Structure formats: structure tokens, C-alpha cells
């Protein structure tokens, strides 16, 4: 098995835990505060991880090309905007369509990967990504099962547009991060990914701290007051980010982000195992399609 596959699955699981904690925090710290916590409380953990990699690989801090600076900055800004939009999406009552649209990220990541890096997908890869997205749609509408008229009437509604924009910014950030990581002059892919992660997270923390201090100091204070849960969000968030940055250093962003759709299967499994929620046939069919899409992605990328 290629290394990027288990790394991606582990990252998806960490992101699943972080998202659950972040949703819980949103009511206490607000949308901007929840976005801020995602980056700032994870930053110290990213530094510790980089120091560990430097010790294990016995290397010094790497040199970088000029491409690294603009790619890291653009990737960091795109991820901030994408995270803010996704957290904001949960404040809408009818966010199902928007959430489904936010899962079109692999398609948009493929587009940005082609523009920035010239990456191309195989026919099998395209089919696998499409299959996975159809599975995501099944899961998204599995419990509510809205009528066709409700779905079509909400396709161009505000939640749908927010979800689509969130996916676009996530896709762009993934492509920018891969561009940045590949421009790091290091022998170890672990060091390439770790160094990029620290620089990106440090940039994001600086930007968001300044923004919140000036525009929403109340949410900044709330994030600090709720530091116990904030640290958990930061820890699980950076664990996921370590996985994403490492996997995207090894493999095309479209394949990594497409395989990451397995996160929804984890969410469904948790709701069934821990909350005894019933899984509908539509949701089960969606899980099967996501799993089949994942197998196809692994075969296409091999």
C-alpha cells in the first residue's frame, strides 16, 4: 500500500473529530472565533512536530524557492476563507445542499492542480471522484430526503453558494500547499510537509490574531476563555493538517482530497455506534459509493 493512503485516512479521521469539536465551540466563540481556534491553537503543536522531524531526520531548516512564499501565503488565506465559510454554513437551517456542495472540493482541487502544477487525472480517477461525490450527495440527503422541487429550489440559494465557494477555496488551498511543499529543498518529504505546515499555520495565526483584535475582540477573548476545548480543537486540527500536508506532498491533491471523503463514512459510523442513530438505506448506499470511489482512486493513483 502506498504511504499517502493510510496517511489520508488518518487525517480524515482527525478532521472528523476536529469538526465535531469545532461545531460545539461555534456557539460559544462565534464563526470567526471557531475559525481562529482551528489555526492558532494548532500552531504550537506544528512547531513541536517540526522539531521532532528535524531531530529524527538529523537535518537543518531547509532552503526554499521564491515560489514557496507566495504559494504558502495564498494557500493560508484560501484555507482561512474556506474554513470561515464552512463554519458559517452551519448557522443556516437548510444547509444540507450547501454541505453537499462543499464536498465538490476534489473536482475543484483537480482544476487548481492542473492550473498550478499541470497535474492530470486518468479516466479511472475521474470516474472514481465522480462516484465518490454522488455517494456524498446520497449521505447528505439521506435522512431528510427532500423532494426534487426542494432540491432544485435550493441549488442556487445562499447556503448552496456558500458551500460551493468553500469547496473552491479549500481546493485552491490544497493546490497552493502542494506547490509550496514541493518547492522546499529537503531530502525528506516529511520535512517538506512539516516546514510548509509551520509556515502556513504561523502566517494564518498572525493574520487572524490581528484581524480579531481589531474587528471582533469579544470572540478573541471567548476563544481564550474556552482554552480547554480550544486546545483540543487545535491538537486534532493540526493532527489532520500533518496528514493532509504529508499526503499532498506525496500525491496529487485531487486524489488526496477525494479519498478524504471517507470522513463522511466515519461521521455516519459514529452516529450509529455512539448515538444509536438509525442509518437509512440512502445513507448506506452513499457509504458504499464513497468506498467504491475510494478504491477506484487508489487504483487510479497507483
mmCIF file of C-alpha atoms in Angstrom:
data_model
loop_
_atom_site.group_PDB
_atom_site.id
_atom_site.type_symbol
_atom_site.label_atom_id
_atom_site.label_comp_id
_atom_site.label_asym_id
_atom_site.label_seq_id
_atom_site.Cartn_x
_atom_site.Cartn_y
_atom_site.Cartn_z
ATOM 1 C CA UNK A 1 0.000 0.000 0.000
ATOM 2 C CA UNK A 2 1.315 3.458 -0.909
ATOM 3 C CA UNK A 3 2.050 5.595 2.158
ATOM 4 C CA UNK A 4 -0.226 8.501 1.221
ATOM 5 C CA UNK A 5 -3.326 6.275 1.514
ATOM 6 C CA UNK A 6 -3.223 5.439 5.279
ATOM 7 C CA UNK A 7 -1.977 8.978 5.973
ATOM 8 C CA UNK A 8 -5.010 10.441 4.192
ATOM 9 C CA UNK A 9 -7.444 8.131 6.011
ATOM 10 C CA UNK A 10 -5.885 9.032 9.384
ATOM 11 C CA UNK A 11 -6.106 12.739 8.500
ATOM 12 C CA UNK A 12 -9.777 12.351 7.584
ATOM 13 C CA UNK A 13 -10.474 10.734 10.954
ATOM 14 C CA UNK A 14 -8.683 13.561 12.807
ATOM 15 C CA UNK A 15 -10.616 16.142 10.815
ATOM 16 C CA UNK A 16 -13.852 14.380 11.713
ATOM 17 C CA UNK A 17 -13.065 14.741 15.428
ATOM 18 C CA UNK A 18 -11.952 18.360 14.988
ATOM 19 C CA UNK A 19 -15.115 19.292 13.085
ATOM 20 C CA UNK A 20 -17.311 17.875 15.848
ATOM 21 C CA UNK A 21 -15.431 19.878 18.484
ATOM 22 C CA UNK A 22 -15.467 22.997 16.314
ATOM 23 C CA UNK A 23 -19.247 22.838 15.830
ATOM 24 C CA UNK A 24 -19.640 22.610 19.601
ATOM 25 C CA UNK A 25 -17.384 25.635 20.081
ATOM 26 C CA UNK A 26 -19.107 27.788 17.456
ATOM 27 C CA UNK A 27 -21.998 28.596 19.790
ATOM 28 C CA UNK A 28 -19.535 29.851 22.419
ATOM 29 C CA UNK A 29 -16.996 31.758 20.359
ATOM 30 C CA UNK A 30 -18.764 32.616 17.073
ATOM 31 C CA UNK A 31 -17.864 31.823 13.475
ATOM 32 C CA UNK A 32 -14.650 33.865 13.362
ATOM 33 C CA UNK A 33 -13.576 32.584 16.778
ATOM 34 C CA UNK A 34 -14.060 28.952 15.750
ATOM 35 C CA UNK A 35 -12.020 29.594 12.600
ATOM 36 C CA UNK A 36 -9.283 31.324 14.619
ATOM 37 C CA UNK A 37 -9.038 28.421 17.071
ATOM 38 C CA UNK A 38 -8.590 25.967 14.206
ATOM 39 C CA UNK A 39 -5.258 27.601 13.308
ATOM 40 C CA UNK A 40 -3.864 29.486 16.310
ATOM 41 C CA UNK A 41 -4.240 26.732 18.906
ATOM 42 C CA UNK A 42 -2.716 24.242 16.497
ATOM 43 C CA UNK A 43 0.342 26.384 15.713
ATOM 44 C CA UNK A 44 2.413 25.389 18.808
ATOM 45 C CA UNK A 45 1.794 21.708 18.021
ATOM 46 C CA UNK A 46 3.019 22.235 14.452
ATOM 47 C CA UNK A 47 6.282 23.696 15.795
ATOM 48 C CA UNK A 48 6.772 20.703 18.097
ATOM 49 C CA UNK A 49 6.153 18.388 15.150
ATOM 50 C CA UNK A 50 8.734 20.211 13.001
ATOM 51 C CA UNK A 51 11.324 19.996 15.800
ATOM 52 C CA UNK A 52 10.647 16.261 16.075
ATOM 53 C CA UNK A 53 11.110 15.791 12.312
ATOM 54 C CA UNK A 54 14.355 17.796 12.372
ATOM 55 C CA UNK A 55 15.682 15.597 15.178
ATOM 56 C CA UNK A 56 14.596 12.326 13.553
ATOM 57 C CA UNK A 57 15.944 13.222 10.090
ATOM 58 C CA UNK A 58 19.026 14.953 11.530
ATOM 59 C CA UNK A 59 18.592 17.808 9.061
ATOM 60 C CA UNK A 60 18.627 21.578 9.461
ATOM 61 C CA UNK A 61 15.931 24.009 8.372
ATOM 62 C CA UNK A 62 15.615 23.732 4.584
ATOM 63 C CA UNK A 63 16.101 26.321 1.856
ATOM 64 C CA UNK A 64 13.068 27.339 -0.175
ATOM 65 C CA UNK A 65 12.411 28.750 -3.621
ATOM 66 C CA UNK A 66 10.615 32.090 -4.091
ATOM 67 C CA UNK A 67 7.554 30.069 -5.124
ATOM 68 C CA UNK A 68 7.251 28.866 -1.535
ATOM 69 C CA UNK A 69 6.415 32.298 -0.130
ATOM 70 C CA UNK A 70 3.540 33.255 -2.403
ATOM 71 C CA UNK A 71 2.124 29.715 -2.534
ATOM 72 C CA UNK A 72 2.127 29.416 1.277
ATOM 73 C CA UNK A 73 0.520 32.841 1.731
ATOM 74 C CA UNK A 74 -2.191 32.232 -0.866
ATOM 75 C CA UNK A 75 -2.832 28.737 0.495
ATOM 76 C CA UNK A 76 -3.121 30.099 4.024
ATOM 77 C CA UNK A 77 -5.562 32.851 3.038
ATOM 78 C CA UNK A 78 -7.654 30.462 0.938
ATOM 79 C CA UNK A 79 -7.910 27.994 3.840
ATOM 80 C CA UNK A 80 -8.967 30.743 6.275
ATOM 81 C CA UNK A 81 -11.750 31.865 3.920
ATOM 82 C CA UNK A 82 -12.835 28.276 3.223
ATOM 83 C CA UNK A 83 -12.971 27.384 6.925
ATOM 84 C CA UNK A 84 -14.901 30.553 7.764
ATOM 85 C CA UNK A 85 -17.459 29.832 5.035
ATOM 86 C CA UNK A 86 -17.872 26.218 6.131
ATOM 87 C CA UNK A 87 -18.380 27.142 9.808
ATOM 88 C CA UNK A 88 -20.756 29.945 8.793
ATOM 89 C CA UNK A 89 -22.736 27.453 6.717
ATOM 90 C CA UNK A 90 -23.904 25.644 9.859
ATOM 91 C CA UNK A 91 -25.795 28.750 11.000
ATOM 92 C CA UNK A 92 -28.311 28.180 8.179
ATOM 93 C CA UNK A 93 -31.269 25.970 8.860
ATOM 94 C CA UNK A 94 -31.282 24.494 5.353
ATOM 95 C CA UNK A 95 -27.559 23.841 4.998
ATOM 96 C CA UNK A 96 -27.832 20.312 3.544
ATOM 97 C CA UNK A 97 -27.353 21.440 -0.061
ATOM 98 C CA UNK A 98 -24.517 23.763 0.941
ATOM 99 C CA UNK A 99 -22.769 20.985 2.830
ATOM 100 C CA UNK A 100 -23.114 18.710 -0.187
ATOM 101 C CA UNK A 101 -21.702 21.436 -2.437
ATOM 102 C CA UNK A 102 -18.742 21.875 -0.058
ATOM 103 C CA UNK A 103 -17.822 18.253 -0.824
ATOM 104 C CA UNK A 104 -17.203 19.083 -4.502
ATOM 105 C CA UNK A 105 -13.717 20.080 -3.349
ATOM 106 C CA UNK A 106 -11.908 17.194 -5.147
ATOM 107 C CA UNK A 107 -13.200 18.404 -8.516
ATOM 108 C CA UNK A 108 -12.089 21.961 -7.818
ATOM 109 C CA UNK A 109 -8.785 20.755 -6.363
ATOM 110 C CA UNK A 110 -8.210 18.875 -9.622
ATOM 111 C CA UNK A 111 -8.791 22.107 -11.557
ATOM 112 C CA UNK A 112 -6.352 24.109 -9.431
ATOM 113 C CA UNK A 113 -3.857 21.233 -9.516
ATOM 114 C CA UNK A 114 -3.976 21.333 -13.317
ATOM 115 C CA UNK A 115 -3.568 25.142 -13.422
ATOM 116 C CA UNK A 116 -0.720 25.367 -10.877
ATOM 117 C CA UNK A 117 1.117 22.072 -11.356
ATOM 118 C CA UNK A 118 -0.078 20.669 -14.671
ATOM 119 C CA UNK A 119 -1.486 17.607 -12.906
ATOM 120 C CA UNK A 120 -3.877 15.465 -14.921
ATOM 121 C CA UNK A 121 -6.280 12.729 -13.874
ATOM 122 C CA UNK A 122 -6.716 9.349 -15.524
ATOM 123 C CA UNK A 123 -10.185 8.368 -16.821
ATOM 124 C CA UNK A 124 -10.452 5.918 -13.906
ATOM 125 C CA UNK A 125 -9.570 8.717 -11.484
ATOM 126 C CA UNK A 126 -12.268 10.992 -12.915
ATOM 127 C CA UNK A 127 -14.879 8.222 -12.661
ATOM 128 C CA UNK A 128 -13.828 7.392 -9.092
ATOM 129 C CA UNK A 129 -14.050 11.026 -7.959
ATOM 130 C CA UNK A 130 -17.477 11.366 -9.594
ATOM 131 C CA UNK A 131 -18.668 8.184 -7.883
ATOM 132 C CA UNK A 132 -17.460 9.471 -4.524
ATOM 133 C CA UNK A 133 -19.258 12.800 -4.940
ATOM 134 C CA UNK A 134 -22.510 11.008 -5.833
ATOM 135 C CA UNK A 135 -22.059 8.982 -2.643
ATOM 136 C CA UNK A 136 -21.574 12.203 -0.674
ATOM 137 C CA UNK A 137 -24.830 13.569 -2.090
ATOM 138 C CA UNK A 138 -26.632 10.381 -1.019
ATOM 139 C CA UNK A 139 -25.275 10.738 2.523
ATOM 140 C CA UNK A 140 -26.038 14.466 2.688
ATOM 141 C CA UNK A 141 -29.703 13.943 1.809
ATOM 142 C CA UNK A 142 -30.025 10.519 3.410
ATOM 143 C CA UNK A 143 -32.097 11.452 6.458
ATOM 144 C CA UNK A 144 -34.069 14.425 5.216
ATOM 145 C CA UNK A 145 -34.670 13.022 1.719
ATOM 146 C CA UNK A 146 -36.102 16.281 0.325
ATOM 147 C CA UNK A 147 -38.346 16.331 -2.695
ATOM 148 C CA UNK A 148 -36.933 17.126 -6.132
ATOM 149 C CA UNK A 149 -38.574 20.554 -6.056
ATOM 150 C CA UNK A 150 -36.906 21.367 -2.707
ATOM 151 C CA UNK A 151 -33.505 20.318 -4.017
ATOM 152 C CA UNK A 152 -33.782 22.291 -7.244
ATOM 153 C CA UNK A 153 -35.165 25.378 -5.477
ATOM 154 C CA UNK A 154 -32.190 25.410 -3.096
ATOM 155 C CA UNK A 155 -29.462 24.739 -5.662
ATOM 156 C CA UNK A 156 -28.855 28.449 -6.181
ATOM 157 C CA UNK A 157 -29.793 29.525 -2.657
ATOM 158 C CA UNK A 158 -27.348 31.236 -0.315
ATOM 159 C CA UNK A 159 -26.264 28.061 1.568
ATOM 160 C CA UNK A 160 -25.535 26.327 -1.749
ATOM 161 C CA UNK A 161 -23.393 29.218 -2.981
ATOM 162 C CA UNK A 162 -21.542 29.360 0.345
ATOM 163 C CA UNK A 163 -20.845 25.616 0.154
ATOM 164 C CA UNK A 164 -19.619 25.896 -3.429
ATOM 165 C CA UNK A 165 -17.359 28.831 -2.546
ATOM 166 C CA UNK A 166 -15.992 26.958 0.470
ATOM 167 C CA UNK A 167 -15.104 23.984 -1.742
ATOM 168 C CA UNK A 168 -13.385 26.274 -4.243
ATOM 169 C CA UNK A 169 -11.201 27.892 -1.582
ATOM 170 C CA UNK A 170 -10.377 24.513 0.006
ATOM 171 C CA UNK A 171 -9.436 23.157 -3.414
ATOM 172 C CA UNK A 172 -7.257 26.182 -4.121
ATOM 173 C CA UNK A 173 -5.540 25.994 -0.729
ATOM 174 C CA UNK A 174 -4.701 22.315 -1.263
ATOM 175 C CA UNK A 175 -3.104 23.043 -4.643
ATOM 176 C CA UNK A 176 -1.178 26.031 -3.260
ATOM 177 C CA UNK A 177 0.103 23.966 -0.336
ATOM 178 C CA UNK A 178 1.331 21.192 -2.627
ATOM 179 C CA UNK A 179 3.047 23.832 -4.763
ATOM 180 C CA UNK A 180 4.721 25.280 -1.661
ATOM 181 C CA UNK A 181 5.759 21.914 -0.237
ATOM 182 C CA UNK A 182 7.340 20.754 -3.495
ATOM 183 C CA UNK A 183 9.402 23.963 -3.622
ATOM 184 C CA UNK A 184 11.083 23.179 -0.262
ATOM 185 C CA UNK A 185 14.635 21.956 -0.797
ATOM 186 C CA UNK A 186 14.751 18.959 1.546
ATOM 187 C CA UNK A 187 15.609 15.294 1.099
ATOM 188 C CA UNK A 188 12.743 14.100 3.315
ATOM 189 C CA UNK A 189 9.119 14.540 2.281
ATOM 190 C CA UNK A 190 8.290 14.647 5.998
ATOM 191 C CA UNK A 191 10.464 17.739 6.414
ATOM 192 C CA UNK A 192 8.978 19.331 3.282
ATOM 193 C CA UNK A 193 5.476 18.898 4.669
ATOM 194 C CA UNK A 194 6.307 19.855 8.267
ATOM 195 C CA UNK A 195 8.142 23.044 7.293
ATOM 196 C CA UNK A 196 5.303 24.123 4.997
ATOM 197 C CA UNK A 197 2.746 23.406 7.713
ATOM 198 C CA UNK A 198 4.560 25.527 10.302
ATOM 199 C CA UNK A 199 4.958 28.474 7.946
ATOM 200 C CA UNK A 200 1.341 28.290 6.758
ATOM 201 C CA UNK A 201 -0.111 27.939 10.259
ATOM 202 C CA UNK A 202 2.132 30.702 11.614
ATOM 203 C CA UNK A 203 1.015 33.016 8.820
ATOM 204 C CA UNK A 204 -2.637 32.181 9.463
ATOM 205 C CA UNK A 205 -2.290 32.731 13.215
ATOM 206 C CA UNK A 206 -0.683 36.143 12.675
ATOM 207 C CA UNK A 207 -3.334 37.261 10.183
ATOM 208 C CA UNK A 208 -6.277 36.095 12.259
ATOM 209 C CA UNK A 209 -4.958 37.424 15.578
ATOM 210 C CA UNK A 210 -4.545 40.896 14.069
ATOM 211 C CA UNK A 211 -7.958 40.754 12.393
ATOM 212 C CA UNK A 212 -9.790 39.619 15.514
ATOM 213 C CA UNK A 213 -8.023 42.079 17.803
ATOM 214 C CA UNK A 214 -9.189 44.896 15.531
ATOM 215 C CA UNK A 215 -12.624 43.684 14.407
ATOM 216 C CA UNK A 216 -14.012 41.207 16.954
ATOM 217 C CA UNK A 217 -12.059 41.311 20.236
ATOM 218 C CA UNK A 218 -15.005 39.709 22.038
ATOM 219 C CA UNK A 219 -14.633 36.495 20.047
ATOM 220 C CA UNK A 220 -10.873 36.556 20.640
ATOM 221 C CA UNK A 221 -11.485 36.727 24.402
ATOM 222 C CA UNK A 222 -14.085 33.951 24.149
ATOM 223 C CA UNK A 223 -11.567 31.714 22.366
ATOM 224 C CA UNK A 224 -9.067 32.258 25.181
ATOM 225 C CA UNK A 225 -11.685 31.746 27.931
ATOM 226 C CA UNK A 226 -12.647 28.410 26.363
ATOM 227 C CA UNK A 227 -8.998 27.372 26.118
ATOM 228 C CA UNK A 228 -9.519 23.788 27.306
ATOM 229 C CA UNK A 229 -11.731 22.858 24.367
ATOM 230 C CA UNK A 230 -9.791 25.206 22.080
ATOM 231 C CA UNK A 231 -6.586 23.243 22.662
ATOM 232 C CA UNK A 232 -8.359 20.021 21.743
ATOM 233 C CA UNK A 233 -9.556 21.610 18.501
ATOM 234 C CA UNK A 234 -6.028 22.813 17.825
ATOM 235 C CA UNK A 235 -4.483 19.415 18.554
ATOM 236 C CA UNK A 236 -6.929 17.382 16.440
ATOM 237 C CA UNK A 237 -6.806 20.051 13.729
ATOM 238 C CA UNK A 238 -3.035 20.015 13.466
ATOM 239 C CA UNK A 239 -3.020 16.195 13.514
ATOM 240 C CA UNK A 240 -5.272 16.287 10.464
ATOM 241 C CA UNK A 241 -3.160 19.003 8.837
ATOM 242 C CA UNK A 242 0.014 16.957 9.311
ATOM 243 C CA UNK A 243 -1.703 14.190 7.399
ATOM 244 C CA UNK A 244 -3.001 16.476 4.633
ATOM 245 C CA UNK A 245 0.325 18.247 4.081
ATOM 246 C CA UNK A 246 2.260 14.970 4.068
ATOM 247 C CA UNK A 247 -0.176 13.197 1.738
ATOM 248 C CA UNK A 248 -0.341 16.171 -0.640
ATOM 249 C CA UNK A 249 3.454 16.259 -0.794
ATOM 250 C CA UNK A 250 3.373 12.630 -1.948
ATOM 251 C CA UNK A 251 0.311 12.607 -4.220
ATOM 252 C CA UNK A 252 -1.867 14.829 -6.442
ATOM 253 C CA UNK A 253 -4.275 16.989 -4.454
ATOM 254 C CA UNK A 254 -7.366 15.745 -6.308
ATOM 255 C CA UNK A 255 -6.718 12.135 -5.317
ATOM 256 C CA UNK A 256 -5.901 13.029 -1.707
ATOM 257 C CA UNK A 257 -8.974 15.213 -1.242
ATOM 258 C CA UNK A 258 -11.196 12.678 -2.987
ATOM 259 C CA UNK A 259 -10.073 9.816 -0.744
ATOM 260 C CA UNK A 260 -10.667 12.145 2.214
ATOM 261 C CA UNK A 261 -14.417 11.862 1.564
ATOM 262 C CA UNK A 262 -14.163 8.745 3.736
ATOM 263 C CA UNK A 263 -14.600 11.264 6.561
ATOM 264 C CA UNK A 264 -18.378 11.186 5.986
ATOM 265 C CA UNK A 265 -18.404 7.433 6.494
ATOM 266 C CA UNK A 266 -16.634 7.962 9.830
ATOM 267 C CA UNK A 267 -19.279 10.535 10.793
ATOM 268 C CA UNK A 268 -22.085 8.152 9.930
ATOM 269 C CA UNK A 269 -20.434 5.275 11.789
ATOM 270 C CA UNK A 270 -20.004 7.440 14.906
ATOM 271 C CA UNK A 271 -23.661 8.499 14.862
ATOM 272 C CA UNK A 272 -24.665 4.839 14.624
ATOM 273 C CA UNK A 273 -22.235 3.418 17.211
ATOM 274 C CA UNK A 274 -22.290 6.151 19.850
ATOM 275 C CA UNK A 275 -25.638 7.869 19.399
ATOM 276 C CA UNK A 276 -27.695 4.894 18.189
ATOM 277 C CA UNK A 277 -28.995 6.918 15.257
ATOM 278 C CA UNK A 278 -30.639 4.900 12.506
ATOM 279 C CA UNK A 279 -28.829 4.773 9.162
ATOM 280 C CA UNK A 280 -31.176 4.993 6.189
ATOM 281 C CA UNK A 281 -30.825 2.924 3.029
ATOM 282 C CA UNK A 282 -29.883 6.073 1.121
ATOM 283 C CA UNK A 283 -27.046 6.824 3.566
ATOM 284 C CA UNK A 284 -25.854 3.214 3.410
ATOM 285 C CA UNK A 285 -25.860 3.358 -0.398
ATOM 286 C CA UNK A 286 -23.868 6.591 -0.159
ATOM 287 C CA UNK A 287 -21.278 4.906 2.070
ATOM 288 C CA UNK A 288 -20.913 2.084 -0.444
ATOM 289 C CA UNK A 289 -20.434 4.561 -3.297
ATOM 290 C CA UNK A 290 -17.856 6.574 -1.327
ATOM 291 C CA UNK A 291 -15.999 3.350 -0.508
ATOM 292 C CA UNK A 292 -16.068 2.210 -4.152
ATOM 293 C CA UNK A 293 -14.904 5.647 -5.223
ATOM 294 C CA UNK A 294 -12.048 5.378 -2.726
ATOM 295 C CA UNK A 295 -10.983 2.013 -4.144
ATOM 296 C CA UNK A 296 -11.079 3.482 -7.652
ATOM 297 C CA UNK A 297 -8.974 6.464 -6.553
ATOM 298 C CA UNK A 298 -6.358 4.173 -5.014
ATOM 299 C CA UNK A 299 -6.225 2.107 -8.223
ATOM 300 C CA UNK A 300 -6.013 5.216 -10.418
ATOM 301 C CA UNK A 301 -3.232 6.744 -8.348
ATOM 302 C CA UNK A 302 -1.167 3.537 -8.142
#
